[in-house]
Coordinates of C-alpha atoms in Angstrom, one line a residue:
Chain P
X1 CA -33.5 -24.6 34.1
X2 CA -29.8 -26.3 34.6
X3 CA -27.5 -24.3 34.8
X4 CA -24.6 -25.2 32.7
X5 CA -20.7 -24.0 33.4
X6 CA -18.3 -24.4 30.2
X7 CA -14.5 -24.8 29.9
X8 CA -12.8 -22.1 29.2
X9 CA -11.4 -24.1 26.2
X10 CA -14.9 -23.9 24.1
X11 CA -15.8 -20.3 24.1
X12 CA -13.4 -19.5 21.7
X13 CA -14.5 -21.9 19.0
X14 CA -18.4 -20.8 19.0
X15 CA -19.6 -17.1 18.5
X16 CA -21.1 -15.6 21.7
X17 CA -20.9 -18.9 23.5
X18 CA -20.6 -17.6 27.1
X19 CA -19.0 -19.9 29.7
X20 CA -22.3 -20.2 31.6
X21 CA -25.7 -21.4 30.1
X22 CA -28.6 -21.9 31.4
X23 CA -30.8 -24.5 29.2
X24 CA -34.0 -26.6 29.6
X25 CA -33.5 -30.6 29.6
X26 CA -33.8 -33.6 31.7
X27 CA -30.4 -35.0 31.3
X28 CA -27.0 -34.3 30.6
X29 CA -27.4 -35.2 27.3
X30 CA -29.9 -33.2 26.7
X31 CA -28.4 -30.5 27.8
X32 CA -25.5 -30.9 25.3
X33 CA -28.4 -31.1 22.6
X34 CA -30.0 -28.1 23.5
X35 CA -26.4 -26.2 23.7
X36 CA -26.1 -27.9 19.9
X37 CA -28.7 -26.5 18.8
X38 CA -27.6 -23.0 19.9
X39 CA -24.6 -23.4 18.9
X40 CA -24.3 -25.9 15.7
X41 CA -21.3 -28.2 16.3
X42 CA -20.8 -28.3 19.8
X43 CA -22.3 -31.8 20.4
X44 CA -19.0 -32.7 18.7
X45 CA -16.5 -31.0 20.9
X46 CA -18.0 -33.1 24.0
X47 CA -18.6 -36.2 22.4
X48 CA -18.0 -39.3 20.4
X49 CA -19.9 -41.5 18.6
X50 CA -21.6 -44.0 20.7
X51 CA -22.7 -41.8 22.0
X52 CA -20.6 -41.0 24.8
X53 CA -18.4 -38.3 26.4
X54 CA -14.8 -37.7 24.6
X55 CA -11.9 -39.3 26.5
X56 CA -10.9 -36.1 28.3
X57 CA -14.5 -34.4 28.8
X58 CA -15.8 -35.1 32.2
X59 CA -19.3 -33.5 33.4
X60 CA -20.8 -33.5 37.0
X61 CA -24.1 -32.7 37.8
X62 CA -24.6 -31.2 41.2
X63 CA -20.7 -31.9 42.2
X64 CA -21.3 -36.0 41.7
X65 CA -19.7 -37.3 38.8
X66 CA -22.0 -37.7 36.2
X67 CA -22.6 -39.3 32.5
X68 CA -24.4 -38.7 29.3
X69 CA -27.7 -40.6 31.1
X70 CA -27.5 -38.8 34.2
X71 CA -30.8 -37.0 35.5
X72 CA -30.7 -33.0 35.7
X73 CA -33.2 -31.4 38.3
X74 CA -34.6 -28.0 37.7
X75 CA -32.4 -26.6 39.8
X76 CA -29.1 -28.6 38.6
X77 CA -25.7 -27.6 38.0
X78 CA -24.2 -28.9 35.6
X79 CA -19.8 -28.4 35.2
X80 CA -18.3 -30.0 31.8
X81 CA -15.0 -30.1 32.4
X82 CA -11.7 -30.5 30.0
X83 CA -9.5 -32.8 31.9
X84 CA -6.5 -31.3 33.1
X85 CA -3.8 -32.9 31.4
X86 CA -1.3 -32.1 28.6
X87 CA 1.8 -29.8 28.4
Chain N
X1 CA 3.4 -5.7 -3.1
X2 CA 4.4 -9.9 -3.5
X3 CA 4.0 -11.7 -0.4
X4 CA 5.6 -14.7 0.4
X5 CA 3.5 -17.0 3.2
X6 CA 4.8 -19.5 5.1
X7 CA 2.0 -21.5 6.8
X8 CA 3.4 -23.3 10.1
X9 CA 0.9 -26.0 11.6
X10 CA 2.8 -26.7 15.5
X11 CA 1.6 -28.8 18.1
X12 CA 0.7 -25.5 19.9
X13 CA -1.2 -23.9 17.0
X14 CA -0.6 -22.5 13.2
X15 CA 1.7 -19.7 12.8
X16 CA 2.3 -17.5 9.7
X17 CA 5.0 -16.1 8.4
X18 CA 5.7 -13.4 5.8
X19 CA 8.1 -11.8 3.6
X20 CA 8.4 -10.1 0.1
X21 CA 9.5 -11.3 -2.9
X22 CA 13.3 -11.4 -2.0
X23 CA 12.3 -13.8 1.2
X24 CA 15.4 -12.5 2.8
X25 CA 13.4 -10.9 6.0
X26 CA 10.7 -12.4 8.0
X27 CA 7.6 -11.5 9.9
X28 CA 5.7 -14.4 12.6
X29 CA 2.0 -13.6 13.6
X30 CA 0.1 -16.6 15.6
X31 CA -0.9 -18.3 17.4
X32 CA -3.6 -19.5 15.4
X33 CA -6.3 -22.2 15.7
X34 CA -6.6 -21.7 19.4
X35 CA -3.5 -23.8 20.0
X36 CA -5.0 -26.8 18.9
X37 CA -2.4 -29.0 17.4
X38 CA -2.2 -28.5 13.7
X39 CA -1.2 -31.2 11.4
X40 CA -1.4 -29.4 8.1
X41 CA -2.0 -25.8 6.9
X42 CA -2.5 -24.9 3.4
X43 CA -3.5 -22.1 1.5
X44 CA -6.2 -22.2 -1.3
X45 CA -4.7 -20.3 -4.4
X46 CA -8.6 -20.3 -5.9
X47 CA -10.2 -19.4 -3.3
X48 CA -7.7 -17.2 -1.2
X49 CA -8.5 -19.4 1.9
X50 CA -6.7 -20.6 4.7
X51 CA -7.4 -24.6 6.2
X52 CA -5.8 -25.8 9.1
X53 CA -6.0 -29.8 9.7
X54 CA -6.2 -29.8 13.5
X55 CA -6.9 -32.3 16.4
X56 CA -7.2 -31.6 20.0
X57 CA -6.7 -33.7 22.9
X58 CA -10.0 -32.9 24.7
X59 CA -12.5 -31.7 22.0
X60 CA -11.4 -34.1 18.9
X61 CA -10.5 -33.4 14.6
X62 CA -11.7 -30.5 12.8
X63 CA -10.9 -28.1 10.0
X64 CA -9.8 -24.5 10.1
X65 CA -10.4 -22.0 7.8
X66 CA -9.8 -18.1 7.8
X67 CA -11.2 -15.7 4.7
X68 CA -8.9 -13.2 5.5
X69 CA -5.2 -15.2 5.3
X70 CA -5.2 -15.8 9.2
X71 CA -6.4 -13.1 11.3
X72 CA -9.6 -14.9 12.2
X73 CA -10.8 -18.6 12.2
X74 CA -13.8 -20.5 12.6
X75 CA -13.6 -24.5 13.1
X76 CA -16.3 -26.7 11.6
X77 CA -16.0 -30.8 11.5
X78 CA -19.6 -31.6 10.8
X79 CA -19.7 -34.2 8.5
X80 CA -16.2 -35.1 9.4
X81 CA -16.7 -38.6 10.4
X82 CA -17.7 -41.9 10.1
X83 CA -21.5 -42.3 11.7
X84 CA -22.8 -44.3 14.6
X85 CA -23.2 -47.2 12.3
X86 CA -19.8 -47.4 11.3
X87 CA -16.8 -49.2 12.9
X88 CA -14.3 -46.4 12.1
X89 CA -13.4 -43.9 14.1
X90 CA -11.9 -40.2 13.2
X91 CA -9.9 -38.9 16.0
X92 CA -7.1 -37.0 13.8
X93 CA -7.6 -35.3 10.7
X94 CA -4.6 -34.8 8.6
X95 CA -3.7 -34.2 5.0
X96 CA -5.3 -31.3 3.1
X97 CA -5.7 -30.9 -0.5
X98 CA -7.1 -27.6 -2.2
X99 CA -7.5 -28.6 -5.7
X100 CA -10.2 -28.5 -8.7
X101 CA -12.8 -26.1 -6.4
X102 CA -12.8 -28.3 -3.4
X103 CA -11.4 -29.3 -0.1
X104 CA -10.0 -32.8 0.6
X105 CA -9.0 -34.3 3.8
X106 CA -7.4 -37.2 4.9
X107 CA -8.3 -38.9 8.3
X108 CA -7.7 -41.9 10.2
X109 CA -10.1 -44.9 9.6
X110 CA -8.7 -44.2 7.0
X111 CA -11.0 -42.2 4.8
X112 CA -11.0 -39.2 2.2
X113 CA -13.4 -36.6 2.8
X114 CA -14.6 -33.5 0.7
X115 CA -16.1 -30.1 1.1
X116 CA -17.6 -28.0 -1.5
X117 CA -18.4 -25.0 0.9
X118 CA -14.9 -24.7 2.1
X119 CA -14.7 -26.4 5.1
X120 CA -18.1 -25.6 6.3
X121 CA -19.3 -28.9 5.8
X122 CA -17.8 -32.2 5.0
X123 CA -19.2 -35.4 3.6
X124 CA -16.7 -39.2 3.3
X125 CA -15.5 -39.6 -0.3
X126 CA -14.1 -43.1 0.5
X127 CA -12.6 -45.4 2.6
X128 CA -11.2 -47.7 -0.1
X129 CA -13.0 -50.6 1.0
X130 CA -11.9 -53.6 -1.0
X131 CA -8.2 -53.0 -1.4
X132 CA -5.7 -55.2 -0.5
X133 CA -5.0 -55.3 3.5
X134 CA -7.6 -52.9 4.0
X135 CA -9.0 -55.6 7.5
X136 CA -5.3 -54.4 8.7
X137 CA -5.8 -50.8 8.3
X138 CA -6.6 -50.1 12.1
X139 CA -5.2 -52.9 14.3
X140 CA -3.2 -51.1 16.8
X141 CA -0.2 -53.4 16.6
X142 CA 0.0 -52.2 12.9
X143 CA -0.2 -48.1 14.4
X144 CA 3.1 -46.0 15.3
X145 CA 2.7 -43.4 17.7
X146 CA 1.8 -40.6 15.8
X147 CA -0.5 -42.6 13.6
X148 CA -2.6 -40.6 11.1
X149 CA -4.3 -43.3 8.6
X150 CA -4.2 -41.3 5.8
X151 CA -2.4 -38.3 5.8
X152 CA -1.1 -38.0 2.2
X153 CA -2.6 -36.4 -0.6
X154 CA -1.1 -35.8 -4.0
X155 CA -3.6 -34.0 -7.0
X156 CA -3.3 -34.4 -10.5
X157 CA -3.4 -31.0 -11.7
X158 CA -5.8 -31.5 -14.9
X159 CA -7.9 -34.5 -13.9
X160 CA -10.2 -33.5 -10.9
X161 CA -11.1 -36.9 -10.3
X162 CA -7.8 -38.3 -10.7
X163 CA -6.0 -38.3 -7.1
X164 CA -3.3 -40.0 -5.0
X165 CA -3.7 -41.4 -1.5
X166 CA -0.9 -42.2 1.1
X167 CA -1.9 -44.9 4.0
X168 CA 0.3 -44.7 7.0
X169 CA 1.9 -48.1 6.5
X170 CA 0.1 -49.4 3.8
X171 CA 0.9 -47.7 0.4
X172 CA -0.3 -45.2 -2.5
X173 CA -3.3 -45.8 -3.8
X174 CA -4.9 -44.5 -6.9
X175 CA -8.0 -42.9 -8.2
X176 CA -9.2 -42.2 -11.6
X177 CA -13.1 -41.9 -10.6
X178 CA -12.9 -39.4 -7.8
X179 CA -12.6 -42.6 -5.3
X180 CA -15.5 -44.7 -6.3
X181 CA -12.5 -47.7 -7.4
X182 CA -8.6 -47.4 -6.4
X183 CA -5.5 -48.8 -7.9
X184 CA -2.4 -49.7 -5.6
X185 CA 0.5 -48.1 -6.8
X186 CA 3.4 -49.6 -5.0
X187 CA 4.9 -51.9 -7.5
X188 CA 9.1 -51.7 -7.4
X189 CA 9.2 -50.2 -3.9
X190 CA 11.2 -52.4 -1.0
X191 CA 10.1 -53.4 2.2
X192 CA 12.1 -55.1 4.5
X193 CA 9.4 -56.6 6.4
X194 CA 7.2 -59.6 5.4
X195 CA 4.5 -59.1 2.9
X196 CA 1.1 -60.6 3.3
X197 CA 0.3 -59.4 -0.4
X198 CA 3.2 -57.7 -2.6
X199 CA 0.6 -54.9 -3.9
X200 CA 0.8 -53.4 -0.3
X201 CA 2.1 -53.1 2.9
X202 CA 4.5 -50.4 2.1
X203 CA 5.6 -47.2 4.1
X204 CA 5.2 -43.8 1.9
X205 CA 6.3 -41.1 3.8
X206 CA 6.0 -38.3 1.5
X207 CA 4.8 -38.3 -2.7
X208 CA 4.8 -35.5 -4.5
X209 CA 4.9 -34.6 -8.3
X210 CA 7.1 -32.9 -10.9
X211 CA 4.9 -29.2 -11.5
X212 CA 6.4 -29.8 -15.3
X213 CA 5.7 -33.5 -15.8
X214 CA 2.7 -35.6 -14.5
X215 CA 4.4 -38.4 -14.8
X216 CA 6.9 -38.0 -12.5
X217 CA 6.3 -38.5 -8.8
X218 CA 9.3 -38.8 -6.0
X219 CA 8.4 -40.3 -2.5
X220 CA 10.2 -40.4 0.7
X221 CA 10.0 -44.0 1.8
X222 CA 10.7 -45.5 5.2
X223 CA 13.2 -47.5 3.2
X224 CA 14.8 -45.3 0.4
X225 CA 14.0 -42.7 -2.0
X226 CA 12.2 -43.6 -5.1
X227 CA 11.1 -42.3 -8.2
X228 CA 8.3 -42.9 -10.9
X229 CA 8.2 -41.8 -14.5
X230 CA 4.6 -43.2 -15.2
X231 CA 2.6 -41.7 -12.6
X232 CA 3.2 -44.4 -9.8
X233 CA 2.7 -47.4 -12.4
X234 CA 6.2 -48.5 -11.2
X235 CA 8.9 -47.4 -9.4
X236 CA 12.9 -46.9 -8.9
X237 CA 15.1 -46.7 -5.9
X238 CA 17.2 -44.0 -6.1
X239 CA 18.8 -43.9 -2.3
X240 CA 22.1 -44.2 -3.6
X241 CA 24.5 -41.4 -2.7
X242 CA 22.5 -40.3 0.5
X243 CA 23.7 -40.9 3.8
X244 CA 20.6 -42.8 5.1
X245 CA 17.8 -44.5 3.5
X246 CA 15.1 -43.1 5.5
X247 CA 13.3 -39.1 6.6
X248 CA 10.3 -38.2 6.0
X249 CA 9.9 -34.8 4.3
X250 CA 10.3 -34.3 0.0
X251 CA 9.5 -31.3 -1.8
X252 CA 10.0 -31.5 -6.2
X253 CA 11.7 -28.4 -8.0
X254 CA 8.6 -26.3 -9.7
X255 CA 10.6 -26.1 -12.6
X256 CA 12.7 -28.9 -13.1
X257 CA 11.5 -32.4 -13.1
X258 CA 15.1 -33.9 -12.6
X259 CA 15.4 -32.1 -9.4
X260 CA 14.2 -32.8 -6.1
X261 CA 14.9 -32.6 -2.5
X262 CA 15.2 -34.8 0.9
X263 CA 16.1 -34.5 4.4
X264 CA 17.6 -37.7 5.4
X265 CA 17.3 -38.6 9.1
X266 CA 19.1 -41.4 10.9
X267 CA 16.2 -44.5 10.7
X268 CA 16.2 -45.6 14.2
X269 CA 14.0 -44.4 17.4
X270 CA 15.8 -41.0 17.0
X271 CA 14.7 -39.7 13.7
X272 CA 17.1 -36.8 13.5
X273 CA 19.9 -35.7 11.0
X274 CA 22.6 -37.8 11.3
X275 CA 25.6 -36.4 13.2
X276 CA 23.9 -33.7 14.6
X277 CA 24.5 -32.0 11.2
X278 CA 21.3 -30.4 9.4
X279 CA 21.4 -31.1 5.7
X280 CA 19.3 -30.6 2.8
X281 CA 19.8 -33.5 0.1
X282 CA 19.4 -32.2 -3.6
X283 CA 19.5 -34.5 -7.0
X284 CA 19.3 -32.3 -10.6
X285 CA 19.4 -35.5 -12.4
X286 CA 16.2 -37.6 -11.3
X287 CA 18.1 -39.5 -8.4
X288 CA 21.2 -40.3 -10.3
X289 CA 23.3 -38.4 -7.7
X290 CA 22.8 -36.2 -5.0
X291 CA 24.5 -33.4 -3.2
X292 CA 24.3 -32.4 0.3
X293 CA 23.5 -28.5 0.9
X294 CA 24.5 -27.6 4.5
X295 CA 25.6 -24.0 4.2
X296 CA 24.1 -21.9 6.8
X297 CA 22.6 -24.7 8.3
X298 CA 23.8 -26.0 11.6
X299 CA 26.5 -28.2 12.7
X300 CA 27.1 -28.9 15.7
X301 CA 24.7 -30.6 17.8
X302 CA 21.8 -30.3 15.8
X303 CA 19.7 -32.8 16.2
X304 CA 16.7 -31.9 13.9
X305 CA 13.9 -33.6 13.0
X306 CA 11.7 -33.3 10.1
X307 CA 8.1 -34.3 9.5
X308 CA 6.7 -35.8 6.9
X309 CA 4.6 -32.0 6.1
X310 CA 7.6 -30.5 7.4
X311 CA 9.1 -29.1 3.8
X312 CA 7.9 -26.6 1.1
X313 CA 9.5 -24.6 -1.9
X314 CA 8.1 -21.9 -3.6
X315 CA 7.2 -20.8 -7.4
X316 CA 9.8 -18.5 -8.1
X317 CA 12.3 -18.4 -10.8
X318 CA 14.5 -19.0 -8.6
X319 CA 13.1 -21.2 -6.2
X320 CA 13.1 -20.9 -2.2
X321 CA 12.9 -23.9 -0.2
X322 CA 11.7 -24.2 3.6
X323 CA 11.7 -26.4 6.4
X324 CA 10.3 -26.7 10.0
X325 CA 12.0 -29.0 12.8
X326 CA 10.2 -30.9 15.4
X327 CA 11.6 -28.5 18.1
X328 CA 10.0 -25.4 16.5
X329 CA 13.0 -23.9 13.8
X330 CA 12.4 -22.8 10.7
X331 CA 14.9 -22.5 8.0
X332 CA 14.7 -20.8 4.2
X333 CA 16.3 -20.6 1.4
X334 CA 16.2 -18.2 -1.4
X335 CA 18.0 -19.9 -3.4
X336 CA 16.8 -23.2 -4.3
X337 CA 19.1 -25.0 -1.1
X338 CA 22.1 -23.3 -1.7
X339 CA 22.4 -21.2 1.4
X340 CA 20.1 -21.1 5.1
X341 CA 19.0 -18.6 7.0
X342 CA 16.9 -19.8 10.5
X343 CA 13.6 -17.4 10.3
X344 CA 11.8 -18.6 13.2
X345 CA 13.7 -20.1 16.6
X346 CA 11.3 -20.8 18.8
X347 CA 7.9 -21.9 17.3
X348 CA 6.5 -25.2 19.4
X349 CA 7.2 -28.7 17.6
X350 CA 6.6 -28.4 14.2
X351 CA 4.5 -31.0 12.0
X352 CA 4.0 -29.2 8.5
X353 CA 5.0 -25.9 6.3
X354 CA 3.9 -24.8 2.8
X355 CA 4.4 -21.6 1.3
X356 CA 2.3 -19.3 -1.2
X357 CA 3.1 -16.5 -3.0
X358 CA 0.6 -13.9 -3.4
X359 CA 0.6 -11.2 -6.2

């Protein structure tokens, strides 16, 4: 199981979304599917059509910086992060 | 008790405000929307719902909407696109329209989309393929900052499928068949740019209609005001007497179809009311003249902006009249323009206001 870790900017948008997860897949993408199915609409909020990650959505999967393609272990981590930016 | 709603979409989030029937004292509850940057908030007067037009910078468009006039909100956007086999893109959603049992929205691309499950769920009406200029819609040289594709919507109140779309740039464009064909409806308007086809390539700011009189529609252009008594067939300029040409905002009296109101701002990069002086523009006589209505309103070193969203007025017999300003005021009347009070001093940047009154 990867373990997923969330922005605190998604939580609020989804009921009972927590900011970790822990979900069953072989890739980040994947991973964002099984989190869509949980929670209908998500997929969205990370990502464009393509498909690839939105502009300011970065993920890393073990602390290297990762895509959509990248491979998860069953031990991953995997961080989605909103980039810092804005004012 | 009559409430009087104010629905304020910022760049940090929608805000409400609320007041009685006499509109003279004012309550702000929000952040809404999870500070997403809200382009337009209506209210539903069928349904009772609340739908905020929102983008944000890291997790892309959606649509608001809240059953109980604000104090939750869910987001959905599913449906709200263009597909993987499609060239278009949707990264802002913008104009809503609540009319005829249904939710419109207008997005860049440019497409019209509708839900029938308020908001829930979205599906593309059109994207006016085959209309004049329509290659041009989305090269970037041809896209302001602030681009929005389509961010105008204008209902005709009888005839579902009868509707009026606003392209950024572009032009009004018509519907009688709930968008499977479209009619531009530019003819008589100026532009002081080159024209690659003189059916369209104008800028629309802001079209709305007479309550009392289909037939007559105002706009706020990027050059002039104009006005149309056959539905958008043709149209007059009626700029004369204003002190600039161009603003963006426009709201029509409910009652009077002579009467209608503009915020001129000064054209160039700065976009605020000239002299530092905020003004409401009124005409009671279709455009023939106009008077400016200041009082209340500041004078000195206010240099306000409006947005295109950024005026509302109200059902009342007497009419009230609203505005928000890009750095986060909001100002009322009660009395149809006549005098100003500021309700609000420190919302963020403001991009639209409408009001509803509910019994």
């Amino acid at each position: 199981m990867a373990d997923v870790h969330l922005p605190a900017t998604l939580p609020p948008l989804f009921r009972d979304l927590p900011r970790h997860v822990e979900v069953e897949a072989s890739t980040v993408d994947g991973a964002i599917a099984e989190l869509d199915a949980r929670w209908p609409g998500l997929r969205d909020r990370l990502c464009v059509p393509g498909p690839k990650l939105r502009p300011h959505v970065n993920v890393y999967v073990d602390q290297e910086r990762a895509g959509l393609e990248t491979a998860l272990g069953a031990q991953s981590r995997l961080d989605v992060i909103a980039a810092i930016s804005g004012g | 008790m009559t409430v009087t709603m104010l629905l304020v979409g910022t760049r940090k989030g929608c805000f409400v405000l609320e007041s009685d029937a006499d509109r003279r004292t004012w309550t702000t509850r929000g952040p809404y929307c999870e500070g997403w940057p809200v382009y337009h908030a209506v209210h539903d007067a069928e349904s009772g719902s609340l739908y905020a037009a929102a983008a944000s910078e890291w997790h892309g468009a959606g649509v608001w909407r809240s059953g109980d006039l604000g104090e939750t909100w869910e987001l959905s956007s599913e449906g709200l696109g263009y597909g993987e086999d499609s060239e278009l893109r949707l990264s802002k959603v913008s104009g809503l329209l609540p009319a005829h049992g249904r939710l419109l929205a207008g997005g860049e691309g440019c497409g019209v989309f509708e839900s029938r499950d308020g908001a829930r769920t979205w599906s593309l009406l059109s994207t006016l393929d085959d209309q004049p200029g329509r290659d041009a819609w989305n090269i970037p040289a041809n896209q302001p900052p602030g681009h929005l594709g389509l961010p105008g919507l204008l209902p005709h109140p009888d005839e579902a499928d009868r509707f009026w779309a606003v392209i950024q740039g572009f032009g009004i464009f018509e519907t009688t068949d709930n968008g499977g064909s479209w009619t531009p409806r530019n003819r008589g308007l100026r532009a002081d740019w080159p024209l690659d086809d003189p059916e369209v390539g104008y800028c629309v700011h802001k079209l709305v209609m007479s309550p009392t009189d289909t037939d007559r529609l105002y706009q706020q252009n990027h050059v002039g005001m104009h006005r149309s008594d056959d539905a958008g067939q043709s149209w007059v300029e009626i700029t004369d007497g204003l002190p600039t040409e161009f603003g963006f905002a426009a709201a029509a009296h409910p009652h009077d179809r002579d009467s209608f109101y503009v915020i001129p701002l000064d054209p160039g990069h700065g976009r605020t009311m000239p002299d530092g002086k905020a003004a409401v523009w009124r005409t009671h006589d279709a455009g023939s003249s106009w008077r400016r209505l200041d009082r209340g309103l500041p004078q000195v070193d206010a240099h306000l902006g409006v947005l295109r969203e950024g005026m509302a007025i109200d059902s009342y017999d007497v009419p009230g009249l609203y505005f928000g300003t890009s750095t986060g005021q909001v100002f009322a009347s009660a009395d149809e323009g006549e005098s100003w009070e500021e309700i609000a001093s420190y919302l963020p940047a403001i991009a639209s206001v409408e009001v509803a009154v509910l019994a």
